[in-house]
XYZ file of C-alpha atoms in Angstrom:
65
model
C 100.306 79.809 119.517
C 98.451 78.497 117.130
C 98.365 81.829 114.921
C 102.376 81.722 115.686
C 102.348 78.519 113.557
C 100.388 79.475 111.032
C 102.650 82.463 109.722
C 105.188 80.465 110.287
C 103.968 77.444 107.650
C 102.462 80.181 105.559
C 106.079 82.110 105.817
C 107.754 78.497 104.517
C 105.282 78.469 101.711
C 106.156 81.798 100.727
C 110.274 81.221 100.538
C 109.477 78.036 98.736
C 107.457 79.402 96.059
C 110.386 81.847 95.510
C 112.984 79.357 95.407
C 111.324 77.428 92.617
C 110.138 80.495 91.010
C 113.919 81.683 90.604
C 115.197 78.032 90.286
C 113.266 77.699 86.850
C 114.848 80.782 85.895
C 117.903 79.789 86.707
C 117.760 76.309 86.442
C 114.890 75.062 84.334
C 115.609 71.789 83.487
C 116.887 70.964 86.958
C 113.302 71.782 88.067
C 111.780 70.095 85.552
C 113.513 66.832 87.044
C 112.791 68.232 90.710
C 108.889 67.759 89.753
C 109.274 64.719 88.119
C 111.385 63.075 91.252
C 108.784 64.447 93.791
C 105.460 63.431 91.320
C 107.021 59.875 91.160
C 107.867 59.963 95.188
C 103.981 60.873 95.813
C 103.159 58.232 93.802
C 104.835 55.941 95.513
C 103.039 57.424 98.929
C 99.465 56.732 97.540
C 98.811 60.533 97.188
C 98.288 60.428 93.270
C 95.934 63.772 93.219
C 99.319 65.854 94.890
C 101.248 63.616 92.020
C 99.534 64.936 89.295
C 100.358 68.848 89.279
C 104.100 67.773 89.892
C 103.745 65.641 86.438
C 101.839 68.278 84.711
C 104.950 70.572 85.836
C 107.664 68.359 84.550
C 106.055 68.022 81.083
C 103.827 65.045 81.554
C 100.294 65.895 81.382
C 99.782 63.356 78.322
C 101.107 60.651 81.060
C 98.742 61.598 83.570
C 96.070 61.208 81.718
């Protein structure tokens, strides 16, 4: 079962990786607001290493630092 659930996360992953990867060809600036939204939102969590890739992404990385 547990084997089930790991091809099924790792299957997620996969489609999501896709979907970004053909929203910022589609859609680039839309994503680059996407990773902004969801940096700010991990912020907010407390989970500031996760943040930073999300602000590097949106344009940021002079922020981050």
């Amino acid at each position: 079962m547990f084997k089930h659930l790991i091809v099924s996360v790792t299957s997620c992953i996969t489609d999501l990786l896709l979907a970004v990867d053909l929203a910022r060809h589609a859609f680039p600036h839309d994503v680059v607001k996407l990773e902004e939204e969801w940096g700010n939102y991990l912020v907010q969590q407390k989970q500031l290493d996760a943040a930073i890739n999300h602000f590097i992404e949106a344009g940021y990385a002079y922020d981050v630092l």
